[in-house]
Structure formats: C-alpha cells, structure tokens
mmCIF file of C-alpha atoms in Angstrom:
data_model
loop_
_atom_site.group_PDB
_atom_site.id
_atom_site.type_symbol
_atom_site.label_atom_id
_atom_site.label_comp_id
_atom_site.label_asym_id
_atom_site.label_seq_id
_atom_site.Cartn_x
_atom_site.Cartn_y
_atom_site.Cartn_z
ATOM 1 C CA MET A 65 -57.713 -27.739 -69.620
ATOM 2 C CA ARG A 66 -60.341 -26.194 -71.886
ATOM 3 C CA THR A 67 -58.970 -27.981 -74.945
ATOM 4 C CA MET A 68 -59.012 -31.330 -73.131
ATOM 5 C CA LEU A 69 -62.676 -30.844 -72.100
ATOM 6 C CA GLU A 70 -63.668 -29.790 -75.646
ATOM 7 C CA GLU A 71 -61.878 -32.816 -77.140
ATOM 8 C CA LYS A 72 -63.887 -35.071 -74.826
ATOM 9 C CA GLY A 73 -67.140 -33.375 -75.929
ATOM 10 C CA ILE A 74 -67.785 -31.877 -72.514
ATOM 11 C CA PRO A 75 -69.868 -28.676 -72.828
ATOM 12 C CA ILE A 76 -68.202 -25.518 -71.666
ATOM 13 C CA LEU A 77 -70.175 -22.362 -70.768
ATOM 14 C CA PRO A 78 -69.301 -19.326 -72.928
ATOM 15 C CA VAL A 79 -69.075 -17.170 -69.789
ATOM 16 C CA ALA A 80 -67.013 -17.731 -66.632
ATOM 17 C CA LEU A 81 -66.628 -15.959 -63.350
ATOM 18 C CA LYS A 82 -63.556 -13.796 -63.498
ATOM 19 C CA GLU A 83 -61.230 -13.553 -60.514
ATOM 20 C CA LYS A 84 -62.238 -10.321 -58.938
ATOM 21 C CA ALA A 85 -61.576 -8.825 -55.556
ATOM 22 C CA ALA A 86 -65.328 -8.351 -55.148
ATOM 23 C CA PHE A 87 -65.899 -12.109 -54.953
ATOM 24 C CA SER A 88 -63.482 -12.653 -52.089
ATOM 25 C CA ALA A 89 -64.639 -9.422 -50.380
ATOM 26 C CA MET A 90 -68.126 -10.936 -49.942
ATOM 27 C CA PHE A 91 -66.617 -13.445 -47.509
ATOM 28 C CA GLN A 92 -64.568 -10.836 -45.679
ATOM 29 C CA ILE A 93 -67.217 -8.133 -45.471
ATOM 30 C CA GLY A 94 -70.401 -10.262 -45.586
ATOM 31 C CA GLY A 95 -73.487 -9.915 -47.654
ATOM 32 C CA THR A 96 -73.790 -10.567 -51.380
ATOM 33 C CA ILE A 97 -72.106 -9.241 -54.481
ATOM 34 C CA PHE A 98 -75.024 -6.832 -54.836
ATOM 35 C CA ASP A 99 -74.358 -5.324 -51.358
ATOM 36 C CA LEU A 100 -70.777 -4.202 -52.199
ATOM 37 C CA SER A 101 -70.021 -0.538 -52.841
ATOM 38 C CA GLU A 102 -67.125 1.416 -54.333
ATOM 39 C CA ASP A 103 -66.084 2.119 -50.725
ATOM 40 C CA SER A 104 -65.631 -1.568 -49.956
ATOM 41 C CA VAL A 105 -64.119 -2.874 -53.209
ATOM 42 C CA ALA A 106 -62.856 -1.542 -56.525
ATOM 43 C CA ASN A 107 -65.359 -1.672 -59.402
ATOM 44 C CA PRO A 108 -68.144 -3.805 -57.877
ATOM 45 C CA LYS A 109 -70.284 -3.088 -60.976
ATOM 46 C CA SER A 110 -67.962 -5.164 -63.108
ATOM 47 C CA ALA A 111 -68.347 -8.124 -60.719
ATOM 48 C CA VAL A 112 -72.154 -7.718 -60.690
ATOM 49 C CA ASP A 113 -72.197 -7.613 -64.530
ATOM 50 C CA ASN A 114 -70.054 -10.767 -64.592
ATOM 51 C CA VAL A 115 -72.454 -12.596 -62.290
ATOM 52 C CA ARG A 116 -75.479 -11.499 -64.306
ATOM 53 C CA ASP A 117 -73.844 -12.605 -67.563
ATOM 54 C CA LEU A 118 -73.180 -16.027 -66.009
ATOM 55 C CA ALA A 119 -76.720 -16.270 -64.688
ATOM 56 C CA ARG A 120 -78.181 -15.501 -68.129
ATOM 57 C CA ILE A 121 -76.224 -18.495 -69.523
ATOM 58 C CA VAL A 122 -76.711 -20.945 -66.666
ATOM 59 C CA THR A 123 -80.422 -20.394 -65.913
ATOM 60 C CA PRO A 124 -81.751 -21.773 -69.257
ATOM 61 C CA VAL A 125 -79.360 -24.718 -69.055
ATOM 62 C CA LEU A 126 -80.517 -25.616 -65.574
ATOM 63 C CA THR A 127 -84.165 -25.041 -66.417
ATOM 64 C CA SER A 128 -84.052 -27.291 -69.459
ATOM 65 C CA LYS A 129 -82.180 -30.016 -67.596
ATOM 66 C CA GLY A 130 -84.681 -29.809 -64.746
ATOM 67 C CA ALA A 131 -87.582 -30.110 -67.193
ATOM 68 C CA GLU A 132 -85.965 -33.131 -68.842
ATOM 69 C CA ALA A 133 -85.503 -34.858 -65.448
ATOM 70 C CA ALA A 134 -89.077 -34.276 -64.355
#
C-alpha cells in the first residue's frame, strides 16, 4: 500500500500510530491515552510517546495547510 501511495506522489507521514493495547483500552476503560496507568495496560508510556511523535509531525502540516487556506 505504501509503495502505491508513494508512486502516486501522495505524501506519507514519517510516523504512524502503532497498534497498541493502550489505544483500544481507552475505549474499554474510558479517558484518554494520558489517563492510562501500568495497572490498566502494559507500557502506556510507549503509547503516549507514539502519540506525541505523531502530533509533532502532524501539527505543523495542519498549521501550514490551515494558513494556506485562510
């Protein structure tokens, strides 16, 4: 899939959300990824780090696109 998107010139973010138990646990337990503890899910810090990495990449993209549209 990635190769096909790249061949079509569609930009791909360098970071993706990884499949982690913490992400599905949010819907079972409630709250946000930042509310999870070691008692509720294995290695919530890894999930938080993954979300923060994605946010660092996505935020400037969205901000620049929003500025261009304004």
